[in-house]
Amino acid sequence: MRQFFSAIMILASICLASGASGSDNQQTKERRIQFGLSAGDPVPLSLVVGVGHKAAIMRIQGMGWRNGENDYWCGIRGGLAWTFFRELPFNIDLGIGGGYSFAEAPNKMHQALNKANGAMYALPYNYEETLDLSAEVWVHLYGIYTQISYPLYYIMDHTKPTLLWRAGYMFEI
């Protein structure tokens, strides 16, 4: 929880700092920097950073969380996209991206089975792991966005989600 509140404080500081600086309007239209926070699948919470020039944008997002041995998750995604209707409050980004995610969580039923038999017959945790290349669609409206990624190719496919999605808020400077 502390990491979540730290991320919100950083975003608020960036928003205040960008409002105070008076940059050239033409330069702002050409270069873009984005900061945001999102929730979704396969990683529950992610920080998002994007850097772009005119309509092209490159984004990276990721985060991790650890509660102890065999109880953690982490993930990172990156992508390149082209923005359509950039001058309007509503715009769409189409692109390609890739990502890796990993999660382990305790399995109480397997732990009870192992304890009852006095031996390890099943792993005491569940895990998921994916590495993919995806087609991506980002839809923005006044900073609020949704991201849908359709995996085209799985390099590593322990679990194969058919569709990856995220929703969040992104601030653009």
Short mmCIF file of N, CA and C in Angstrom, two decimals:
data_model
loop_
_atom_site.label_atom_id
_atom_site.label_comp_id
_atom_site.label_asym_id
_atom_site.label_seq_id
_atom_site.Cartn_x
_atom_site.Cartn_y
_atom_site.Cartn_z
N MET A 1 0.82 -1.19 0.00
CA MET A 1 0.00 0.00 0.00
C MET A 1 0.87 1.26 0.00
N ARG A 2 1.99 1.18 0.68
CA ARG A 2 2.89 2.32 0.77
C ARG A 2 3.40 2.70 -0.61
N GLN A 3 3.68 1.69 -1.46
CA GLN A 3 4.16 1.95 -2.81
C GLN A 3 3.08 2.64 -3.65
N PHE A 4 1.84 2.23 -3.47
CA PHE A 4 0.72 2.83 -4.20
C PHE A 4 0.60 4.31 -3.86
N PHE A 5 0.64 4.66 -2.57
CA PHE A 5 0.53 6.06 -2.16
C PHE A 5 1.76 6.87 -2.60
N SER A 6 2.92 6.24 -2.62
CA SER A 6 4.12 6.93 -3.12
C SER A 6 3.97 7.27 -4.60
N ALA A 7 3.42 6.34 -5.37
CA ALA A 7 3.20 6.58 -6.80
C ALA A 7 2.22 7.73 -7.01
N ILE A 8 1.17 7.79 -6.22
CA ILE A 8 0.19 8.88 -6.34
C ILE A 8 0.84 10.22 -6.00
N MET A 9 1.69 10.25 -4.97
CA MET A 9 2.37 11.49 -4.59
C MET A 9 3.31 11.96 -5.69
N ILE A 10 4.01 11.03 -6.34
CA ILE A 10 4.91 11.39 -7.43
C ILE A 10 4.12 11.97 -8.59
N LEU A 11 2.99 11.34 -8.93
CA LEU A 11 2.14 11.85 -10.01
C LEU A 11 1.62 13.25 -9.70
N ALA A 12 1.18 13.47 -8.47
CA ALA A 12 0.68 14.79 -8.09
C ALA A 12 1.78 15.84 -8.19
N SER A 13 3.00 15.50 -7.78
CA SER A 13 4.13 16.44 -7.87
C SER A 13 4.43 16.80 -9.31
N ILE A 14 4.39 15.82 -10.19
CA ILE A 14 4.64 16.06 -11.61
C ILE A 14 3.57 16.98 -12.19
N CYS A 15 2.32 16.73 -11.81
CA CYS A 15 1.22 17.57 -12.30
C CYS A 15 1.40 19.02 -11.87
N LEU A 16 1.76 19.24 -10.61
CA LEU A 16 1.96 20.60 -10.12
C LEU A 16 3.15 21.26 -10.78
N ALA A 17 4.23 20.52 -10.97
CA ALA A 17 5.43 21.08 -11.60
C ALA A 17 5.18 21.44 -13.05
N SER A 18 4.43 20.63 -13.77
CA SER A 18 4.17 20.92 -15.18
C SER A 18 3.25 22.13 -15.35
N GLY A 19 2.36 22.34 -14.40
CA GLY A 19 1.47 23.50 -14.46
C GLY A 19 2.23 24.79 -14.22
N ALA A 20 3.31 24.74 -13.45
CA ALA A 20 4.08 25.93 -13.13
C ALA A 20 5.03 26.34 -14.25
N SER A 21 5.45 25.39 -15.08
CA SER A 21 6.41 25.73 -16.13
C SER A 21 5.68 26.23 -17.37
N GLY A 22 6.11 27.31 -17.93
CA GLY A 22 5.50 27.86 -19.14
C GLY A 22 6.34 27.53 -20.35
N SER A 23 6.06 26.41 -21.02
CA SER A 23 6.86 26.00 -22.17
C SER A 23 6.19 26.47 -23.46
N ASP A 24 6.95 26.48 -24.52
CA ASP A 24 6.47 26.88 -25.83
C ASP A 24 5.40 25.90 -26.31
N ASN A 25 4.28 26.42 -26.82
CA ASN A 25 3.15 25.59 -27.25
C ASN A 25 3.53 24.67 -28.39
N GLN A 26 4.33 25.13 -29.36
CA GLN A 26 4.73 24.31 -30.49
C GLN A 26 5.62 23.15 -30.04
N GLN A 27 6.53 23.41 -29.10
CA GLN A 27 7.40 22.37 -28.60
C GLN A 27 6.58 21.32 -27.84
N THR A 28 5.56 21.74 -27.11
CA THR A 28 4.70 20.82 -26.38
C THR A 28 3.96 19.89 -27.34
N LYS A 29 3.56 20.39 -28.48
CA LYS A 29 2.84 19.57 -29.45
C LYS A 29 3.75 18.50 -30.06
N GLU A 30 5.04 18.79 -30.18
CA GLU A 30 5.95 17.84 -30.80
C GLU A 30 6.42 16.76 -29.82
N ARG A 31 6.82 17.15 -28.63
CA ARG A 31 7.33 16.18 -27.66
C ARG A 31 6.29 15.91 -26.60
N ARG A 32 6.19 14.64 -26.21
CA ARG A 32 5.21 14.24 -25.20
C ARG A 32 5.87 13.34 -24.16
N ILE A 33 5.50 13.56 -22.92
CA ILE A 33 5.91 12.68 -21.83
C ILE A 33 4.65 12.33 -21.05
N GLN A 34 4.47 11.05 -20.75
CA GLN A 34 3.28 10.59 -20.05
C GLN A 34 3.68 9.84 -18.78
N PHE A 35 2.86 10.03 -17.73
CA PHE A 35 3.01 9.32 -16.47
C PHE A 35 1.64 8.84 -16.06
N GLY A 36 1.57 7.63 -15.53
CA GLY A 36 0.27 7.14 -15.12
C GLY A 36 0.32 5.94 -14.21
N LEU A 37 -0.87 5.50 -13.84
CA LEU A 37 -1.07 4.37 -12.96
C LEU A 37 -2.24 3.58 -13.51
N SER A 38 -2.12 2.24 -13.54
CA SER A 38 -3.19 1.43 -14.11
C SER A 38 -3.39 0.15 -13.33
N ALA A 39 -4.55 -0.44 -13.52
CA ALA A 39 -4.91 -1.72 -12.93
C ALA A 39 -5.44 -2.62 -14.03
N GLY A 40 -5.22 -3.93 -13.88
CA GLY A 40 -5.74 -4.83 -14.89
C GLY A 40 -5.10 -6.19 -14.86
N ASP A 41 -5.05 -6.82 -16.00
CA ASP A 41 -4.56 -8.17 -16.15
C ASP A 41 -3.34 -8.17 -17.05
N PRO A 42 -2.31 -8.89 -16.85
CA PRO A 42 -2.05 -9.90 -15.83
C PRO A 42 -1.44 -9.36 -14.54
N VAL A 43 -0.96 -8.13 -14.51
CA VAL A 43 -0.37 -7.54 -13.30
C VAL A 43 -1.40 -6.62 -12.66
N PRO A 44 -1.73 -6.81 -11.38
CA PRO A 44 -2.80 -6.03 -10.76
C PRO A 44 -2.61 -4.51 -10.78
N LEU A 45 -1.39 -4.04 -10.60
CA LEU A 45 -1.13 -2.60 -10.52
C LEU A 45 0.17 -2.29 -11.25
N SER A 46 0.17 -1.23 -12.06
CA SER A 46 1.38 -0.86 -12.83
C SER A 46 1.56 0.64 -12.86
N LEU A 47 2.82 1.05 -12.88
CA LEU A 47 3.18 2.43 -13.17
C LEU A 47 3.48 2.50 -14.66
N VAL A 48 3.05 3.57 -15.33
CA VAL A 48 3.21 3.71 -16.78
C VAL A 48 4.00 4.97 -17.07
N VAL A 49 4.99 4.86 -17.98
CA VAL A 49 5.76 6.01 -18.43
C VAL A 49 5.82 5.93 -19.94
N GLY A 50 5.54 7.06 -20.61
CA GLY A 50 5.60 7.10 -22.06
C GLY A 50 6.38 8.31 -22.54
N VAL A 51 7.11 8.12 -23.64
CA VAL A 51 7.87 9.20 -24.27
C VAL A 51 7.52 9.17 -25.74
N GLY A 52 7.16 10.34 -26.28
CA GLY A 52 6.76 10.37 -27.68
C GLY A 52 7.21 11.61 -28.41
N HIS A 53 7.16 11.49 -29.72
CA HIS A 53 7.46 12.62 -30.61
C HIS A 53 6.36 12.65 -31.65
N LYS A 54 5.62 13.78 -31.69
CA LYS A 54 4.46 13.94 -32.57
C LYS A 54 3.49 12.80 -32.32
N ALA A 55 3.18 11.99 -33.31
CA ALA A 55 2.16 10.94 -33.14
C ALA A 55 2.75 9.62 -32.65
N ALA A 56 4.06 9.45 -32.67
CA ALA A 56 4.68 8.20 -32.22
C ALA A 56 4.88 8.23 -30.70
N ILE A 57 4.64 7.10 -30.04
CA ILE A 57 4.81 7.04 -28.59
C ILE A 57 5.38 5.67 -28.20
N MET A 58 6.31 5.69 -27.25
CA MET A 58 6.87 4.46 -26.69
C MET A 58 6.54 4.46 -25.20
N ARG A 59 5.92 3.36 -24.74
CA ARG A 59 5.53 3.27 -23.33
C ARG A 59 6.16 2.05 -22.68
N ILE A 60 6.42 2.21 -21.38
CA ILE A 60 6.88 1.09 -20.57
C ILE A 60 6.03 1.11 -19.30
N GLN A 61 5.61 -0.06 -18.85
CA GLN A 61 4.82 -0.14 -17.63
C GLN A 61 5.20 -1.39 -16.86
N GLY A 62 5.16 -1.28 -15.56
CA GLY A 62 5.50 -2.44 -14.76
C GLY A 62 5.48 -2.15 -13.28
N MET A 63 5.51 -3.22 -12.52
CA MET A 63 5.54 -3.11 -11.07
C MET A 63 5.66 -4.51 -10.49
N GLY A 64 5.95 -4.61 -9.23
CA GLY A 64 6.03 -5.89 -8.54
C GLY A 64 5.63 -5.73 -7.08
N TRP A 65 5.31 -6.84 -6.45
CA TRP A 65 4.89 -6.83 -5.06
C TRP A 65 5.32 -8.13 -4.42
N ARG A 66 5.84 -8.06 -3.21
CA ARG A 66 6.28 -9.27 -2.51
C ARG A 66 5.71 -9.27 -1.10
N ASN A 67 5.03 -10.37 -0.75
CA ASN A 67 4.49 -10.53 0.60
C ASN A 67 5.24 -11.60 1.38
N GLY A 68 6.20 -12.25 0.77
CA GLY A 68 6.95 -13.30 1.43
C GLY A 68 7.30 -14.39 0.43
N GLU A 69 7.89 -15.47 0.93
CA GLU A 69 8.28 -16.57 0.06
C GLU A 69 7.05 -17.18 -0.61
N ASN A 70 7.12 -17.39 -1.89
CA ASN A 70 6.04 -17.96 -2.70
C ASN A 70 4.76 -17.13 -2.66
N ASP A 71 4.86 -15.86 -2.45
CA ASP A 71 3.68 -14.99 -2.47
C ASP A 71 4.09 -13.64 -3.04
N TYR A 72 4.21 -13.56 -4.37
CA TYR A 72 4.60 -12.31 -5.01
C TYR A 72 4.18 -12.33 -6.48
N TRP A 73 4.22 -11.15 -7.09
CA TRP A 73 3.96 -11.00 -8.52
C TRP A 73 4.80 -9.87 -9.06
N CYS A 74 5.09 -9.94 -10.35
CA CYS A 74 5.82 -8.86 -11.02
C CYS A 74 5.50 -8.92 -12.51
N GLY A 75 5.66 -7.81 -13.16
CA GLY A 75 5.41 -7.78 -14.59
C GLY A 75 5.95 -6.51 -15.21
N ILE A 76 6.27 -6.61 -16.49
CA ILE A 76 6.72 -5.45 -17.25
C ILE A 76 6.20 -5.60 -18.67
N ARG A 77 5.77 -4.49 -19.25
CA ARG A 77 5.30 -4.45 -20.63
C ARG A 77 5.87 -3.20 -21.28
N GLY A 78 6.08 -3.28 -22.55
CA GLY A 78 6.55 -2.14 -23.31
C GLY A 78 5.93 -2.18 -24.69
N GLY A 79 5.87 -1.04 -25.34
CA GLY A 79 5.29 -1.03 -26.67
C GLY A 79 5.54 0.27 -27.42
N LEU A 80 5.34 0.18 -28.72
CA LEU A 80 5.40 1.33 -29.62
C LEU A 80 4.03 1.50 -30.25
N ALA A 81 3.57 2.73 -30.33
CA ALA A 81 2.23 2.97 -30.88
C ALA A 81 2.19 4.27 -31.68
N TRP A 82 1.17 4.40 -32.48
CA TRP A 82 0.90 5.59 -33.27
C TRP A 82 -0.43 6.15 -32.82
N THR A 83 -0.48 7.45 -32.50
CA THR A 83 -1.68 8.09 -31.98
C THR A 83 -2.50 8.72 -33.10
N PHE A 84 -3.79 8.42 -33.10
CA PHE A 84 -4.73 9.02 -34.04
C PHE A 84 -5.64 9.99 -33.28
N PHE A 85 -6.01 11.11 -33.91
CA PHE A 85 -6.86 12.16 -33.32
C PHE A 85 -6.18 12.78 -32.10
N ARG A 86 -4.89 13.02 -32.18
CA ARG A 86 -4.10 13.50 -31.05
C ARG A 86 -4.53 14.87 -30.56
N GLU A 87 -5.08 15.70 -31.43
CA GLU A 87 -5.47 17.06 -31.05
C GLU A 87 -6.78 17.08 -30.26
N LEU A 88 -7.54 16.01 -30.30
CA LEU A 88 -8.84 15.95 -29.63
C LEU A 88 -8.70 15.37 -28.22
N PRO A 89 -9.69 15.61 -27.35
CA PRO A 89 -9.64 15.02 -26.01
C PRO A 89 -9.77 13.48 -26.05
N PHE A 90 -10.36 12.96 -27.12
CA PHE A 90 -10.49 11.52 -27.31
C PHE A 90 -9.51 11.09 -28.39
N ASN A 91 -8.62 10.16 -28.07
CA ASN A 91 -7.70 9.67 -29.10
C ASN A 91 -7.46 8.18 -28.94
N ILE A 92 -6.92 7.59 -29.99
CA ILE A 92 -6.69 6.15 -30.06
C ILE A 92 -5.23 5.91 -30.43
N ASP A 93 -4.59 4.97 -29.76
CA ASP A 93 -3.23 4.55 -30.09
C ASP A 93 -3.29 3.11 -30.59
N LEU A 94 -2.67 2.87 -31.73
CA LEU A 94 -2.56 1.51 -32.27
C LEU A 94 -1.08 1.17 -32.34
N GLY A 95 -0.72 -0.04 -31.89
CA GLY A 95 0.69 -0.40 -31.90
C GLY A 95 0.93 -1.85 -31.60
N ILE A 96 2.19 -2.12 -31.31
CA ILE A 96 2.63 -3.47 -30.99
C ILE A 96 3.44 -3.40 -29.71
N GLY A 97 3.34 -4.44 -28.90
CA GLY A 97 4.05 -4.44 -27.63
C GLY A 97 4.39 -5.85 -27.20
N GLY A 98 5.06 -5.92 -26.09
CA GLY A 98 5.43 -7.21 -25.52
C GLY A 98 5.52 -7.10 -24.03
N GLY A 99 5.41 -8.24 -23.37
CA GLY A 99 5.48 -8.19 -21.93
C GLY A 99 5.78 -9.52 -21.29
N TYR A 100 6.22 -9.44 -20.05
CA TYR A 100 6.53 -10.61 -19.24
C TYR A 100 5.83 -10.43 -17.90
N SER A 101 5.20 -11.50 -17.41
CA SER A 101 4.59 -11.45 -16.08
C SER A 101 4.83 -12.77 -15.36
N PHE A 102 4.94 -12.68 -14.06
CA PHE A 102 5.18 -13.85 -13.23
C PHE A 102 4.45 -13.66 -11.91
N ALA A 103 3.81 -14.71 -11.42
CA ALA A 103 3.11 -14.63 -10.14
C ALA A 103 3.18 -15.97 -9.43
N GLU A 104 3.37 -15.94 -8.12
CA GLU A 104 3.28 -17.11 -7.27
C GLU A 104 2.39 -16.78 -6.09
N ALA A 105 1.55 -17.73 -5.72
CA ALA A 105 0.65 -17.53 -4.59
C ALA A 105 0.52 -18.84 -3.82
N PRO A 106 0.40 -18.79 -2.50
CA PRO A 106 0.25 -20.02 -1.72
C PRO A 106 -1.02 -20.78 -2.10
N ASN A 107 -0.94 -22.10 -2.11
CA ASN A 107 -2.09 -22.95 -2.36
C ASN A 107 -2.36 -23.72 -1.07
N LYS A 108 -3.32 -23.29 -0.30
CA LYS A 108 -3.61 -23.86 1.02
C LYS A 108 -4.04 -25.33 0.92
N MET A 109 -4.74 -25.70 -0.15
CA MET A 109 -5.18 -27.08 -0.31
C MET A 109 -3.98 -28.01 -0.51
N HIS A 110 -3.03 -27.61 -1.34
CA HIS A 110 -1.82 -28.42 -1.54
C HIS A 110 -0.99 -28.49 -0.26
N GLN A 111 -0.91 -27.38 0.46
CA GLN A 111 -0.16 -27.37 1.71
C GLN A 111 -0.79 -28.33 2.72
N ALA A 112 -2.13 -28.34 2.79
CA ALA A 112 -2.83 -29.26 3.70
C ALA A 112 -2.62 -30.72 3.29
N LEU A 113 -2.63 -30.99 1.98
CA LEU A 113 -2.40 -32.35 1.48
C LEU A 113 -0.99 -32.82 1.85
N ASN A 114 0.00 -31.98 1.65
CA ASN A 114 1.37 -32.34 2.01
C ASN A 114 1.53 -32.55 3.51
N LYS A 115 0.88 -31.70 4.31
CA LYS A 115 0.97 -31.82 5.76
C LYS A 115 0.30 -33.11 6.24
N ALA A 116 -0.85 -33.46 5.66
CA ALA A 116 -1.57 -34.67 6.06
C ALA A 116 -0.78 -35.94 5.73
N ASN A 117 -0.05 -35.93 4.62
CA ASN A 117 0.71 -37.11 4.20
C ASN A 117 2.14 -37.12 4.75
N GLY A 118 2.57 -36.03 5.31
CA GLY A 118 3.91 -35.96 5.87
C GLY A 118 5.00 -35.95 4.81
N ALA A 119 4.64 -35.67 3.57
CA ALA A 119 5.60 -35.61 2.46
C ALA A 119 5.09 -34.58 1.45
N MET A 120 5.97 -34.21 0.53
CA MET A 120 5.57 -33.21 -0.47
C MET A 120 5.12 -33.92 -1.76
N TYR A 121 3.81 -34.01 -1.94
CA TYR A 121 3.24 -34.62 -3.14
C TYR A 121 2.81 -33.56 -4.16
N ALA A 122 2.57 -32.36 -3.71
CA ALA A 122 2.15 -31.27 -4.60
C ALA A 122 2.90 -30.00 -4.21
N LEU A 123 3.10 -29.12 -5.20
CA LEU A 123 3.76 -27.85 -4.91
C LEU A 123 2.90 -27.04 -3.94
N PRO A 124 3.50 -26.40 -2.94
CA PRO A 124 2.71 -25.65 -1.96
C PRO A 124 2.27 -24.27 -2.48
N TYR A 125 2.45 -24.01 -3.76
CA TYR A 125 2.06 -22.72 -4.32
C TYR A 125 1.59 -22.91 -5.77
N ASN A 126 0.84 -21.94 -6.27
CA ASN A 126 0.45 -21.86 -7.68
C ASN A 126 1.32 -20.80 -8.33
N TYR A 127 1.57 -20.95 -9.63
CA TYR A 127 2.30 -19.90 -10.31
C TYR A 127 1.81 -19.76 -11.74
N GLU A 128 1.99 -18.56 -12.27
CA GLU A 128 1.67 -18.23 -13.65
C GLU A 128 2.86 -17.47 -14.23
N GLU A 129 3.14 -17.72 -15.51
CA GLU A 129 4.25 -17.04 -16.16
C GLU A 129 3.96 -16.93 -17.65
N THR A 130 4.10 -15.72 -18.20
CA THR A 130 3.90 -15.51 -19.64
C THR A 130 4.93 -14.53 -20.18
N LEU A 131 5.25 -14.71 -21.45
CA LEU A 131 6.10 -13.81 -22.21
C LEU A 131 5.50 -13.77 -23.60
N ASP A 132 5.06 -12.57 -24.05
CA ASP A 132 4.30 -12.52 -25.30
C ASP A 132 4.62 -11.30 -26.14
N LEU A 133 4.24 -11.36 -27.41
CA LEU A 133 4.21 -10.22 -28.33
C LEU A 133 2.74 -9.99 -28.66
N SER A 134 2.29 -8.72 -28.60
CA SER A 134 0.86 -8.43 -28.72
C SER A 134 0.58 -7.24 -29.62
N ALA A 135 -0.61 -7.27 -30.22
CA ALA A 135 -1.16 -6.09 -30.89
C ALA A 135 -1.91 -5.31 -29.80
N GLU A 136 -1.74 -3.98 -29.79
CA GLU A 136 -2.32 -3.18 -28.72
C GLU A 136 -3.20 -2.05 -29.24
N VAL A 137 -4.27 -1.78 -28.49
CA VAL A 137 -5.15 -0.64 -28.75
C VAL A 137 -5.32 0.10 -27.42
N TRP A 138 -5.00 1.38 -27.43
CA TRP A 138 -5.17 2.25 -26.27
C TRP A 138 -6.23 3.28 -26.64
N VAL A 139 -7.23 3.46 -25.80
CA VAL A 139 -8.28 4.45 -26.02
C VAL A 139 -8.25 5.43 -24.85
N HIS A 140 -8.07 6.74 -25.15
CA HIS A 140 -7.91 7.78 -24.14
C HIS A 140 -9.08 8.76 -24.18
N LEU A 141 -9.50 9.22 -23.02
CA LEU A 141 -10.48 10.30 -22.91
C LEU A 141 -10.12 11.13 -21.68
N TYR A 142 -9.59 12.35 -21.90
CA TYR A 142 -9.20 13.26 -20.82
C TYR A 142 -8.32 12.58 -19.78
N GLY A 143 -7.35 11.79 -20.20
CA GLY A 143 -6.41 11.16 -19.28
C GLY A 143 -6.81 9.77 -18.83
N ILE A 144 -8.08 9.46 -18.83
CA ILE A 144 -8.53 8.12 -18.47
C ILE A 144 -8.36 7.24 -19.70
N TYR A 145 -7.82 6.05 -19.52
CA TYR A 145 -7.58 5.20 -20.69
C TYR A 145 -7.88 3.74 -20.40
N THR A 146 -8.09 3.01 -21.47
CA THR A 146 -8.15 1.56 -21.42
C THR A 146 -7.15 1.03 -22.43
N GLN A 147 -6.58 -0.09 -22.12
CA GLN A 147 -5.60 -0.74 -23.01
C GLN A 147 -6.05 -2.17 -23.20
N ILE A 148 -6.13 -2.58 -24.45
CA ILE A 148 -6.45 -3.96 -24.77
C ILE A 148 -5.29 -4.50 -25.61
N SER A 149 -4.73 -5.61 -25.17
CA SER A 149 -3.62 -6.26 -25.88
C SER A 149 -4.06 -7.66 -26.27
N TYR A 150 -3.91 -7.95 -27.55
CA TYR A 150 -4.24 -9.28 -28.06
C TYR A 150 -2.94 -10.02 -28.35
N PRO A 151 -2.60 -11.03 -27.56
CA PRO A 151 -1.34 -11.74 -27.78
C PRO A 151 -1.31 -12.44 -29.15
N LEU A 152 -0.31 -12.09 -29.94
CA LEU A 152 -0.14 -12.70 -31.26
C LEU A 152 0.77 -13.92 -31.19
N TYR A 153 1.75 -13.88 -30.32
CA TYR A 153 2.72 -14.97 -30.23
C TYR A 153 3.20 -15.09 -28.79
N TYR A 154 3.15 -16.29 -28.25
CA TYR A 154 3.67 -16.56 -26.91
C TYR A 154 5.04 -17.19 -27.02
N ILE A 155 6.03 -16.52 -26.45
CA ILE A 155 7.38 -17.07 -26.39
C ILE A 155 7.46 -18.06 -25.23
N MET A 156 6.81 -17.72 -24.14
CA MET A 156 6.71 -18.57 -22.96
C MET A 156 5.23 -18.62 -22.59
N ASP A 157 4.67 -19.83 -22.49
CA ASP A 157 3.22 -19.88 -22.35
C ASP A 157 2.76 -20.85 -21.27
N HIS A 158 3.20 -20.63 -20.04
CA HIS A 158 2.72 -21.47 -18.95
C HIS A 158 1.22 -21.33 -18.80
N THR A 159 0.74 -20.11 -18.83
CA THR A 159 -0.70 -19.83 -18.85
C THR A 159 -0.93 -18.88 -20.02
N LYS A 160 -1.94 -19.16 -20.81
CA LYS A 160 -2.18 -18.37 -22.02
C LYS A 160 -3.46 -17.55 -21.89
N PRO A 161 -3.39 -16.32 -21.40
CA PRO A 161 -4.59 -15.49 -21.43
C PRO A 161 -4.89 -15.10 -22.88
N THR A 162 -6.16 -15.09 -23.26
CA THR A 162 -6.51 -14.77 -24.64
C THR A 162 -6.55 -13.27 -24.90
N LEU A 163 -6.77 -12.49 -23.86
CA LEU A 163 -6.84 -11.04 -23.99
C LEU A 163 -6.31 -10.40 -22.72
N LEU A 164 -5.44 -9.40 -22.87
CA LEU A 164 -4.90 -8.67 -21.73
C LEU A 164 -5.53 -7.29 -21.73
N TRP A 165 -5.92 -6.78 -20.59
CA TRP A 165 -6.55 -5.47 -20.52
C TRP A 165 -6.02 -4.69 -19.32
N ARG A 166 -6.11 -3.39 -19.44
CA ARG A 166 -5.74 -2.49 -18.35
C ARG A 166 -6.63 -1.26 -18.44
N ALA A 167 -6.82 -0.60 -17.32
CA ALA A 167 -7.52 0.67 -17.26
C ALA A 167 -6.81 1.54 -16.25
N GLY A 168 -6.74 2.84 -16.52
CA GLY A 168 -6.04 3.71 -15.59
C GLY A 168 -6.13 5.17 -15.99
N TYR A 169 -5.26 5.96 -15.38
CA TYR A 169 -5.19 7.38 -15.63
C TYR A 169 -3.76 7.74 -16.01
N MET A 170 -3.63 8.55 -17.06
CA MET A 170 -2.31 8.96 -17.52
C MET A 170 -2.31 10.47 -17.71
N PHE A 171 -1.27 11.12 -17.18
CA PHE A 171 -1.10 12.55 -17.32
C PHE A 171 -0.04 12.80 -18.37
N GLU A 172 -0.32 13.71 -19.30
CA GLU A 172 0.62 14.00 -20.39
C GLU A 172 1.14 15.42 -20.27
N ILE A 173 2.46 15.54 -20.37
CA ILE A 173 3.12 16.86 -20.36
C ILE A 173 3.47 17.21 -21.78
#
